[in-house]
Amino acid sequence: MVQLPHFLTVSALLFAAGVFAVVTRRNAVALLMGVELMLNAANLNFAAFSRFSHNALDGQIFAMLSIVTAAAEVAVALAIVLNIYRNVETIDADQAGDLRG
Amino acid sequence: METTITTYALILALPLVAFVVQVFFGKRLPRGGDWLVIGAICIDLLLSLRVFFAALFFSSFASTPFVWNLRGWLGDAGTGVLALSTGIMVDNVTAMMLVVVTGCSTLIFLFSTGYMAGHRRYSLFFAYLSLFAFSMLLLVLGNNLIALFMGWELVGLSSYLLIGFLFEEPVVAPDIVPASACKKAFITNRIGDTGFLLGILTLFSFTGKIAYGDVFEAVRNGAFGDHATLLTVAGILLFCGAMAKSAQFPLHVWLPDAMAGPTPVSALIHAATMVAAGVYMVARLYPLFTPDALTFIAYVGAFTALFGATIALVMNDIKRVLAYSTISQLGYMVFGLGVGAYSAGLFHLMTHAFFKALLFLAAGSVIHAMHRAYHHAGLEWNPRSRENDAQDMRNMGGLRKAMPVTFATTAVAVLAISGVPFTSGFLSKDMILGGAFAFGFVENPQHFLIPVFGFAAALLTAFYMARLLIMTFLGTNRMAERGQKALRESPWNMTVPLVLLAVLCGWFWYNPDPTTIFAKGWVSSFLTPPASAVPQTLVAAPADAHHAAHVAAMLVSLFCAGAGFFAAWMLDRRGAISLEHWRLSGSRVYQLLANKYYVDELYSRTAVAGMVQLSRILGWFDKVLVDGVVNATGRFQTGLSELSGLVDRYGVDGLVNALASFVRDTGTEVRQIQTGRIQNYVVYATVGLIVLIVVTGM
């Protein structure tokens, strides 16, 4: 029987993978992918806690909302990445330092 | 015939207004503004004549003087504490003085337009003359001691300004430097004025009054009480002022040097009017003088009369002869007042003002002509020797041909000053000598020296004045040939005053009877001595004693004048009028006289040297002690400030700097964290999260 800790473990692994991706990668698209991994780890937690705590659907709905929001966020972020590429001919996040103080 | 305050206010205001206008706008006015000053003084003369005739013919001031008061002038009139009022008082003496002052001023101002023509500071000269006229009129018109003192100081100031008028000239006559002469006059007068002021304060402290009438009234009512000696002291102190102003021995030293001023100034201020202020003051305060004080005054005057006359014997500078003659004549007036011949003293003041002004103006005319002659001939004056000196009588002689008007008028003045009958000088001098004769020979035989000095001075006066006339106008001219041709009579604006003054030297103005045996003239009834305020006064001589003394005195003085003229004539015949033989014989008496009894030397060795020494000691005290204390305080303060500076620099600044560098260093360290790389921040966030989890888990 799959219990709550299993979900949480998978979620934690997903989150750790996301963090690892965000910390180690320089490619802006890879960064976005890491962020998506962390978001989905959170969504998994929403669904899992909702299923195993009081058996209602509020957690799932939160997850749905989060997914939609993430989709919008990715759309904006990709547009930003594209614009960065147009301006500096690269999508290496470290190279886009024009606004650095 | 009534006089009003408007008249006197105008008399005072006109010269003052002229002075102010001259000072500020004189240069821009046509003719340097001389017409303004002369116009003001002419109106003054007319007003004064009106006052004088009102007094003479209508006896305006016979019973009571004209008095006008300005209340609350000094002090608080409301509480009456020390409330002093000033004002104007006019009586017969004032009326006479007004005419003398404005009359002489008018003629001399007119003369100045010729004498000073073309001078660089022509308009300023007239401004100063106007200031002098105002001051002298203030002195004469004031009704109280303070106004008298103010006028007194103001005439001193104008005298100072005018003596030093030629200040840019290094030397105007052998050993006369204008810039020093004016200081000498001023300082010598300060010495006398100290006494004068002390006298005024003594009177004020006993009576609490300053107006003449009030002071006399208070003294008469016994303000001095048991301190009658102090009244004598006050009188002598007051007379100290007169000694300086009227150049009485021993404060006479400034007057000969005052000849550094332009000659009209010498005529107006140092012969006719200002130097008579001392005599006027003694006459004005006559009721206050005790018999002792009057005796002192008589002795000083008589000695000065003889003293001045002896020095005048050997002087060669024409203005110096006249200066010593002025000293001598002022001595006459003073001892006239001192022996109780009050009206005679004032009479002589008036006649002397006219004939001495005339003598000085004539001398000015001669000097003017000599200067021009030397200038035309291209002969330069050598101040170190007497060569080409326009004021040295040894360079003159025979001027009567070139300058007939000046010669004739001078001759009249010489006769007048020597006391020859038919002149004004005979009348006034005789009255004085008659008074002295009665005082010294008839009433107080112990004071016989006073008339003796007076007669001796009369003899010497005739001698040196005749010598002056002979050396200047008679004989042959002793200047170089080239210069002689350029000698000319002075222009009309210089000769007209001479003629007018010469006319005033006639006897007929003063007394229809030139012998004074049958008629006494208007003066003795016009200028009657005021009643003494002193409890015990000099015993008045019986009228017939005076009369007898008068005839005797007249005979003696006639003999003296004749002897003087005769001696001069004899010396001239022997060709020794310049006293050159006497000088060359190396006589000690000649040396003594030529060096003016070494009074100047005595003063410069004692008083002046003492002052210099005292100043040195005070200077040392100032430099070493006072400056030492100040500098030590300064150094202490500097040290203290340095210490305080150290605390500030290292203590306070150190703390502030330490704080600042701590903040800066911390900032430098901490900014390392902020890399701008999102990865780093994520690591920090993750690590922080892990730390939080661990901490909350425990």
Short mmCIF file of N, CA and C in Angstrom, two decimals, chain B residues 107-261:
data_model
loop_
_atom_site.label_atom_id
_atom_site.label_comp_id
_atom_site.label_asym_id
_atom_site.label_seq_id
_atom_site.Cartn_x
_atom_site.Cartn_y
_atom_site.Cartn_z
N LEU B 107 38.20 143.61 6.87
CA LEU B 107 39.32 144.20 6.14
C LEU B 107 40.37 143.14 5.81
N ILE B 108 40.60 142.23 6.76
CA ILE B 108 41.65 141.24 6.53
C ILE B 108 41.20 140.19 5.52
N PHE B 109 39.91 139.86 5.53
CA PHE B 109 39.42 138.92 4.52
C PHE B 109 39.62 139.53 3.13
N LEU B 110 39.31 140.83 3.04
CA LEU B 110 39.47 141.51 1.75
C LEU B 110 40.94 141.48 1.34
N PHE B 111 41.81 141.76 2.30
CA PHE B 111 43.24 141.73 2.03
C PHE B 111 43.68 140.35 1.55
N SER B 112 43.09 139.31 2.15
CA SER B 112 43.47 137.94 1.80
C SER B 112 43.18 137.62 0.35
N THR B 113 42.14 138.24 -0.22
CA THR B 113 41.83 137.93 -1.62
C THR B 113 43.01 138.31 -2.51
N GLY B 114 43.77 139.32 -2.08
CA GLY B 114 44.96 139.66 -2.85
C GLY B 114 46.14 138.80 -2.44
N TYR B 115 46.32 138.64 -1.12
CA TYR B 115 47.53 137.98 -0.62
C TYR B 115 47.54 136.50 -0.98
N MET B 116 46.37 135.85 -0.89
CA MET B 116 46.33 134.41 -1.12
C MET B 116 45.97 134.07 -2.57
N ALA B 117 45.83 135.08 -3.43
CA ALA B 117 45.38 134.83 -4.81
C ALA B 117 46.22 133.73 -5.45
N GLY B 118 45.52 132.79 -6.04
CA GLY B 118 46.21 131.75 -6.78
C GLY B 118 46.70 130.60 -5.93
N HIS B 119 46.44 130.64 -4.63
CA HIS B 119 46.88 129.52 -3.81
C HIS B 119 46.03 128.29 -4.11
N ARG B 120 46.66 127.14 -3.95
CA ARG B 120 46.00 125.88 -4.30
C ARG B 120 44.74 125.65 -3.45
N ARG B 121 44.82 126.03 -2.16
CA ARG B 121 43.68 125.78 -1.28
C ARG B 121 43.01 127.10 -0.89
N TYR B 122 42.85 127.96 -1.91
CA TYR B 122 42.29 129.29 -1.69
C TYR B 122 40.95 129.24 -0.99
N SER B 123 40.03 128.35 -1.46
CA SER B 123 38.69 128.35 -0.88
C SER B 123 38.71 127.77 0.53
N LEU B 124 39.60 126.82 0.78
CA LEU B 124 39.69 126.26 2.13
C LEU B 124 40.20 127.31 3.11
N PHE B 125 41.09 128.15 2.63
CA PHE B 125 41.61 129.23 3.48
C PHE B 125 40.46 130.11 3.96
N PHE B 126 39.57 130.43 3.03
CA PHE B 126 38.44 131.28 3.42
C PHE B 126 37.48 130.52 4.32
N ALA B 127 37.38 129.21 4.11
CA ALA B 127 36.53 128.42 5.01
C ALA B 127 37.06 128.51 6.43
N TYR B 128 38.37 128.37 6.58
CA TYR B 128 38.97 128.43 7.92
C TYR B 128 38.79 129.82 8.52
N LEU B 129 38.96 130.84 7.69
CA LEU B 129 38.78 132.20 8.20
C LEU B 129 37.35 132.37 8.74
N SER B 130 36.41 131.80 8.00
CA SER B 130 35.02 131.92 8.41
C SER B 130 34.77 131.17 9.71
N LEU B 131 35.39 130.00 9.81
CA LEU B 131 35.28 129.23 11.05
C LEU B 131 35.84 130.04 12.21
N PHE B 132 36.96 130.70 11.96
CA PHE B 132 37.55 131.51 13.01
C PHE B 132 36.59 132.62 13.43
N ALA B 133 36.01 133.30 12.42
CA ALA B 133 35.11 134.40 12.75
C ALA B 133 33.95 133.90 13.60
N PHE B 134 33.40 132.74 13.22
CA PHE B 134 32.30 132.17 14.01
C PHE B 134 32.76 131.89 15.44
N SER B 135 33.92 131.25 15.59
CA SER B 135 34.38 130.86 16.93
C SER B 135 34.60 132.08 17.79
N MET B 136 35.20 133.11 17.18
CA MET B 136 35.51 134.31 17.95
C MET B 136 34.23 135.00 18.38
N LEU B 137 33.23 135.00 17.48
CA LEU B 137 31.97 135.65 17.83
C LEU B 137 31.24 134.85 18.90
N LEU B 138 31.36 133.52 18.83
CA LEU B 138 30.76 132.68 19.87
C LEU B 138 31.41 132.99 21.21
N LEU B 139 32.74 133.10 21.20
CA LEU B 139 33.48 133.41 22.41
C LEU B 139 33.01 134.73 23.00
N VAL B 140 32.76 135.70 22.13
CA VAL B 140 32.41 137.03 22.60
C VAL B 140 30.96 137.10 23.05
N LEU B 141 30.09 136.39 22.32
CA LEU B 141 28.65 136.56 22.58
C LEU B 141 28.12 135.68 23.70
N GLY B 142 28.81 134.59 24.02
CA GLY B 142 28.28 133.65 25.00
C GLY B 142 28.03 134.32 26.34
N ASN B 143 27.04 133.79 27.07
CA ASN B 143 26.73 134.41 28.36
C ASN B 143 27.22 133.56 29.52
N ASN B 144 28.03 132.53 29.23
CA ASN B 144 28.44 131.68 30.34
C ASN B 144 29.85 131.15 30.10
N LEU B 145 30.40 130.53 31.15
CA LEU B 145 31.78 130.09 31.10
C LEU B 145 31.99 128.98 30.10
N ILE B 146 30.98 128.10 29.96
CA ILE B 146 31.16 126.95 29.07
C ILE B 146 31.18 127.43 27.62
N ALA B 147 30.27 128.34 27.27
CA ALA B 147 30.27 128.88 25.91
C ALA B 147 31.58 129.60 25.64
N LEU B 148 32.05 130.33 26.66
CA LEU B 148 33.33 131.02 26.51
C LEU B 148 34.43 130.00 26.24
N PHE B 149 34.40 128.91 26.99
CA PHE B 149 35.44 127.89 26.82
C PHE B 149 35.33 127.22 25.45
N MET B 150 34.09 126.99 25.01
CA MET B 150 33.92 126.37 23.69
C MET B 150 34.47 127.28 22.60
N GLY B 151 34.10 128.56 22.66
CA GLY B 151 34.63 129.50 21.68
C GLY B 151 36.13 129.56 21.77
N TRP B 152 36.62 129.54 22.98
CA TRP B 152 38.05 129.57 23.27
C TRP B 152 38.78 128.43 22.56
N GLU B 153 38.22 127.22 22.68
CA GLU B 153 38.86 126.06 22.06
C GLU B 153 38.70 126.10 20.55
N LEU B 154 37.54 126.62 20.09
CA LEU B 154 37.33 126.67 18.64
C LEU B 154 38.28 127.67 17.99
N VAL B 155 38.52 128.82 18.64
CA VAL B 155 39.49 129.74 18.03
C VAL B 155 40.87 129.09 18.06
N GLY B 156 41.14 128.29 19.11
CA GLY B 156 42.41 127.57 19.15
C GLY B 156 42.53 126.63 17.97
N LEU B 157 41.41 125.95 17.66
CA LEU B 157 41.43 125.02 16.53
C LEU B 157 41.64 125.77 15.22
N SER B 158 40.91 126.87 15.03
CA SER B 158 41.08 127.59 13.75
C SER B 158 42.48 128.15 13.67
N SER B 159 43.00 128.59 14.81
CA SER B 159 44.37 129.09 14.82
C SER B 159 45.33 127.98 14.38
N TYR B 160 45.13 126.79 14.93
CA TYR B 160 45.96 125.63 14.57
C TYR B 160 45.89 125.35 13.07
N LEU B 161 44.65 125.34 12.55
CA LEU B 161 44.48 125.04 11.13
C LEU B 161 45.15 126.09 10.26
N LEU B 162 45.07 127.36 10.69
CA LEU B 162 45.58 128.42 9.83
C LEU B 162 47.10 128.58 9.98
N ILE B 163 47.64 128.33 11.17
CA ILE B 163 49.11 128.39 11.29
C ILE B 163 49.72 127.32 10.40
N GLY B 164 49.09 126.15 10.40
CA GLY B 164 49.63 125.04 9.62
C GLY B 164 49.12 125.05 8.19
N PHE B 165 48.54 126.18 7.75
CA PHE B 165 47.93 126.18 6.43
C PHE B 165 48.94 125.89 5.33
N LEU B 166 50.17 126.38 5.51
CA LEU B 166 51.19 126.14 4.48
C LEU B 166 51.99 124.89 4.83
N PHE B 167 51.29 123.85 5.30
CA PHE B 167 52.00 122.72 5.89
C PHE B 167 52.92 122.00 4.93
N GLU B 168 52.66 122.14 3.62
CA GLU B 168 53.52 121.39 2.71
C GLU B 168 54.85 122.08 2.49
N GLU B 169 54.99 123.34 2.96
CA GLU B 169 56.27 124.02 2.84
C GLU B 169 57.18 123.54 3.96
N PRO B 170 58.37 123.09 3.64
CA PRO B 170 59.23 122.57 4.70
C PRO B 170 59.60 123.65 5.71
N VAL B 171 59.75 124.89 5.26
CA VAL B 171 60.16 125.95 6.16
C VAL B 171 59.76 127.27 5.50
N VAL B 172 59.15 128.19 6.29
CA VAL B 172 58.70 129.44 5.69
C VAL B 172 59.58 130.62 6.06
N ALA B 173 60.30 130.50 7.16
CA ALA B 173 61.24 131.53 7.56
C ALA B 173 62.33 130.77 8.30
N PRO B 174 63.51 131.36 8.49
CA PRO B 174 64.53 130.58 9.18
C PRO B 174 63.97 129.94 10.46
N ASP B 175 64.20 128.68 10.59
CA ASP B 175 63.71 127.81 11.68
C ASP B 175 62.25 127.99 12.08
N ILE B 176 61.39 128.24 11.11
CA ILE B 176 59.95 128.10 11.40
C ILE B 176 59.37 127.09 10.42
N VAL B 177 58.86 125.98 10.96
CA VAL B 177 58.26 124.93 10.16
C VAL B 177 56.76 124.94 10.45
N PRO B 178 55.92 125.23 9.43
CA PRO B 178 54.49 125.35 9.72
C PRO B 178 53.92 124.14 10.43
N ALA B 179 54.32 122.95 9.97
CA ALA B 179 53.71 121.75 10.55
C ALA B 179 54.05 121.60 12.02
N SER B 180 55.22 122.11 12.46
CA SER B 180 55.54 122.03 13.89
C SER B 180 54.98 123.24 14.62
N ALA B 181 54.98 124.40 13.95
CA ALA B 181 54.53 125.62 14.62
C ALA B 181 53.08 125.48 15.06
N CYS B 182 52.24 124.85 14.23
CA CYS B 182 50.83 124.76 14.59
C CYS B 182 50.67 123.82 15.78
N LYS B 183 51.50 122.78 15.82
CA LYS B 183 51.40 121.87 16.97
C LYS B 183 51.87 122.57 18.23
N LYS B 184 52.95 123.36 18.08
CA LYS B 184 53.47 124.08 19.24
C LYS B 184 52.40 125.01 19.80
N ALA B 185 51.73 125.73 18.90
CA ALA B 185 50.69 126.65 19.34
C ALA B 185 49.59 125.89 20.05
N PHE B 186 49.18 124.79 19.47
CA PHE B 186 48.06 124.04 20.02
C PHE B 186 48.41 123.48 21.39
N ILE B 187 49.61 122.90 21.51
CA ILE B 187 49.97 122.25 22.77
C ILE B 187 50.21 123.28 23.86
N THR B 188 50.88 124.38 23.51
CA THR B 188 51.10 125.42 24.52
C THR B 188 49.77 125.94 25.02
N ASN B 189 48.82 126.09 24.10
CA ASN B 189 47.51 126.56 24.53
C ASN B 189 46.80 125.54 25.40
N ARG B 190 47.04 124.26 25.14
CA ARG B 190 46.42 123.24 25.99
C ARG B 190 46.87 123.40 27.44
N ILE B 191 48.14 123.75 27.62
CA ILE B 191 48.65 123.89 28.98
C ILE B 191 47.88 124.99 29.70
N GLY B 192 47.74 126.13 29.02
CA GLY B 192 46.99 127.22 29.64
C GLY B 192 45.53 126.84 29.84
N ASP B 193 44.97 126.13 28.85
CA ASP B 193 43.55 125.79 28.92
C ASP B 193 43.26 124.84 30.06
N THR B 194 44.23 124.01 30.41
CA THR B 194 44.04 123.15 31.57
C THR B 194 43.76 124.01 32.79
N GLY B 195 44.57 125.06 32.95
CA GLY B 195 44.35 125.96 34.08
C GLY B 195 43.00 126.64 33.98
N PHE B 196 42.67 127.07 32.78
CA PHE B 196 41.39 127.76 32.55
C PHE B 196 40.23 126.87 32.95
N LEU B 197 40.28 125.62 32.47
CA LEU B 197 39.20 124.68 32.76
C LEU B 197 39.12 124.42 34.26
N LEU B 198 40.29 124.26 34.90
CA LEU B 198 40.29 124.04 36.35
C LEU B 198 39.67 125.24 37.06
N GLY B 199 39.98 126.44 36.56
CA GLY B 199 39.39 127.64 37.15
C GLY B 199 37.88 127.62 37.02
N ILE B 200 37.40 127.28 35.81
CA ILE B 200 35.95 127.22 35.58
C ILE B 200 35.31 126.20 36.52
N LEU B 201 35.99 125.04 36.66
CA LEU B 201 35.42 123.99 37.51
C LEU B 201 35.43 124.40 38.97
N THR B 202 36.49 125.13 39.37
CA THR B 202 36.51 125.62 40.75
C THR B 202 35.31 126.53 40.98
N LEU B 203 35.10 127.45 40.07
CA LEU B 203 33.97 128.36 40.22
C LEU B 203 32.67 127.58 40.25
N PHE B 204 32.56 126.61 39.34
CA PHE B 204 31.31 125.85 39.24
C PHE B 204 31.07 125.03 40.51
N SER B 205 32.15 124.46 41.05
CA SER B 205 31.95 123.61 42.21
C SER B 205 31.52 124.43 43.42
N PHE B 206 31.92 125.71 43.47
CA PHE B 206 31.52 126.52 44.62
C PHE B 206 30.17 127.19 44.40
N THR B 207 29.89 127.58 43.15
CA THR B 207 28.67 128.35 42.91
C THR B 207 27.58 127.52 42.28
N GLY B 208 27.95 126.46 41.53
CA GLY B 208 26.94 125.66 40.83
C GLY B 208 26.32 126.37 39.65
N LYS B 209 26.96 127.47 39.24
CA LYS B 209 26.39 128.25 38.13
C LYS B 209 27.47 128.40 37.05
N ILE B 210 27.00 128.66 35.83
CA ILE B 210 27.98 128.94 34.79
C ILE B 210 27.75 130.29 34.12
N ALA B 211 26.55 130.80 34.16
CA ALA B 211 26.30 132.10 33.52
C ALA B 211 27.05 133.18 34.30
N TYR B 212 27.63 134.14 33.57
CA TYR B 212 28.48 135.13 34.23
C TYR B 212 27.75 135.80 35.40
N GLY B 213 26.56 136.33 35.09
CA GLY B 213 25.83 137.07 36.10
C GLY B 213 25.54 136.22 37.33
N ASP B 214 25.14 134.96 37.10
CA ASP B 214 24.83 134.07 38.22
C ASP B 214 26.06 133.80 39.06
N VAL B 215 27.20 133.59 38.37
CA VAL B 215 28.43 133.29 39.11
C VAL B 215 28.82 134.50 39.97
N PHE B 216 28.77 135.69 39.36
CA PHE B 216 29.13 136.89 40.12
C PHE B 216 28.21 137.04 41.34
N GLU B 217 26.92 136.83 41.08
CA GLU B 217 25.93 136.98 42.14
C GLU B 217 26.25 136.00 43.29
N ALA B 218 26.54 134.75 42.91
CA ALA B 218 26.81 133.73 43.93
C ALA B 218 28.07 134.08 44.71
N VAL B 219 29.10 134.55 44.02
CA VAL B 219 30.35 134.90 44.72
C VAL B 219 30.11 136.10 45.63
N ARG B 220 29.34 137.05 45.11
CA ARG B 220 29.05 138.24 45.91
C ARG B 220 28.30 137.84 47.18
N ASN B 221 27.44 136.82 47.06
CA ASN B 221 26.68 136.37 48.21
C ASN B 221 27.45 135.39 49.08
N GLY B 222 28.74 135.30 48.83
CA GLY B 222 29.57 134.51 49.74
C GLY B 222 29.63 133.03 49.42
N ALA B 223 29.59 132.67 48.14
CA ALA B 223 29.68 131.26 47.79
C ALA B 223 31.02 130.67 48.23
N PHE B 224 32.05 131.51 48.24
CA PHE B 224 33.36 131.00 48.63
C PHE B 224 33.56 131.04 50.15
N GLY B 225 32.70 131.81 50.83
CA GLY B 225 32.71 131.81 52.29
C GLY B 225 34.09 132.00 52.88
N ASP B 226 34.52 130.97 53.60
CA ASP B 226 35.81 131.07 54.29
C ASP B 226 36.98 130.78 53.36
N HIS B 227 36.67 130.32 52.17
CA HIS B 227 37.75 129.92 51.26
C HIS B 227 38.12 131.04 50.31
N ALA B 228 38.31 132.24 50.83
CA ALA B 228 38.61 133.38 49.96
C ALA B 228 39.90 133.14 49.18
N THR B 229 40.83 132.39 49.78
CA THR B 229 42.08 132.10 49.07
C THR B 229 41.79 131.33 47.79
N LEU B 230 40.80 130.45 47.86
CA LEU B 230 40.49 129.65 46.67
C LEU B 230 39.99 130.52 45.54
N LEU B 231 39.36 131.64 45.89
CA LEU B 231 38.91 132.55 44.83
C LEU B 231 40.11 133.15 44.12
N THR B 232 41.16 133.48 44.91
CA THR B 232 42.39 133.96 44.29
C THR B 232 42.97 132.88 43.39
N VAL B 233 42.98 131.64 43.92
CA VAL B 233 43.53 130.53 43.12
C VAL B 233 42.72 130.37 41.85
N ALA B 234 41.40 130.42 41.96
CA ALA B 234 40.54 130.28 40.78
C ALA B 234 40.87 131.38 39.78
N GLY B 235 41.05 132.61 40.29
CA GLY B 235 41.37 133.72 39.40
C GLY B 235 42.67 133.48 38.67
N ILE B 236 43.68 132.99 39.40
CA ILE B 236 44.98 132.77 38.76
C ILE B 236 44.87 131.63 37.75
N LEU B 237 44.08 130.60 38.08
CA LEU B 237 43.89 129.49 37.14
C LEU B 237 43.22 129.98 35.87
N LEU B 238 42.18 130.81 36.05
CA LEU B 238 41.52 131.37 34.87
C LEU B 238 42.52 132.17 34.05
N PHE B 239 43.36 132.91 34.76
CA PHE B 239 44.33 133.74 34.05
C PHE B 239 45.34 132.89 33.29
N CYS B 240 45.57 131.64 33.75
CA CYS B 240 46.48 130.75 33.01
C CYS B 240 46.00 130.59 31.57
N GLY B 241 44.66 130.47 31.40
CA GLY B 241 44.13 130.38 30.05
C GLY B 241 44.51 131.61 29.25
N ALA B 242 44.35 132.77 29.88
CA ALA B 242 44.70 134.02 29.19
C ALA B 242 46.19 134.09 28.91
N MET B 243 46.99 133.51 29.82
CA MET B 243 48.44 133.55 29.60
C MET B 243 48.82 132.82 28.33
N ALA B 244 48.15 131.68 28.09
CA ALA B 244 48.47 130.94 26.86
C ALA B 244 47.88 131.64 25.66
N LYS B 245 46.60 132.00 25.74
CA LYS B 245 45.93 132.55 24.57
C LYS B 245 46.50 133.92 24.22
N SER B 246 46.78 134.74 25.24
CA SER B 246 47.29 136.07 24.96
C SER B 246 48.81 136.12 25.06
N ALA B 247 49.44 134.96 25.00
CA ALA B 247 50.89 134.87 24.88
C ALA B 247 51.63 135.66 25.95
N GLN B 248 51.24 135.44 27.21
CA GLN B 248 51.97 136.07 28.30
C GLN B 248 53.10 135.17 28.76
N PHE B 249 54.18 135.78 29.22
CA PHE B 249 55.28 134.99 29.76
C PHE B 249 54.74 134.12 30.89
N PRO B 250 55.05 132.86 31.04
CA PRO B 250 56.01 132.08 30.27
C PRO B 250 55.39 131.22 29.17
N LEU B 251 54.13 131.46 28.81
CA LEU B 251 53.50 130.63 27.77
C LEU B 251 53.44 131.39 26.45
N HIS B 252 54.38 132.32 26.25
CA HIS B 252 54.34 133.14 25.04
C HIS B 252 54.99 132.45 23.85
N VAL B 253 55.65 131.31 24.07
CA VAL B 253 56.56 130.76 23.06
C VAL B 253 55.91 130.42 21.74
N TRP B 254 54.58 130.20 21.76
CA TRP B 254 53.96 129.76 20.51
C TRP B 254 53.74 130.90 19.54
N LEU B 255 53.57 132.13 20.08
CA LEU B 255 53.14 133.22 19.19
C LEU B 255 54.18 133.57 18.12
N PRO B 256 55.46 133.70 18.44
CA PRO B 256 56.41 133.99 17.36
C PRO B 256 56.42 132.91 16.29
N ASP B 257 56.29 131.65 16.69
CA ASP B 257 56.27 130.57 15.70
C ASP B 257 54.98 130.57 14.91
N ALA B 258 53.91 131.13 15.50
CA ALA B 258 52.64 131.16 14.79
C ALA B 258 52.72 132.02 13.54
N MET B 259 53.82 132.75 13.39
CA MET B 259 54.01 133.55 12.18
C MET B 259 54.22 132.66 10.97
N ALA B 260 54.27 131.34 11.19
CA ALA B 260 54.36 130.41 10.06
C ALA B 260 53.11 130.46 9.20
N GLY B 261 52.01 130.95 9.78
CA GLY B 261 50.79 131.05 8.98
C GLY B 261 50.91 132.16 7.97
#
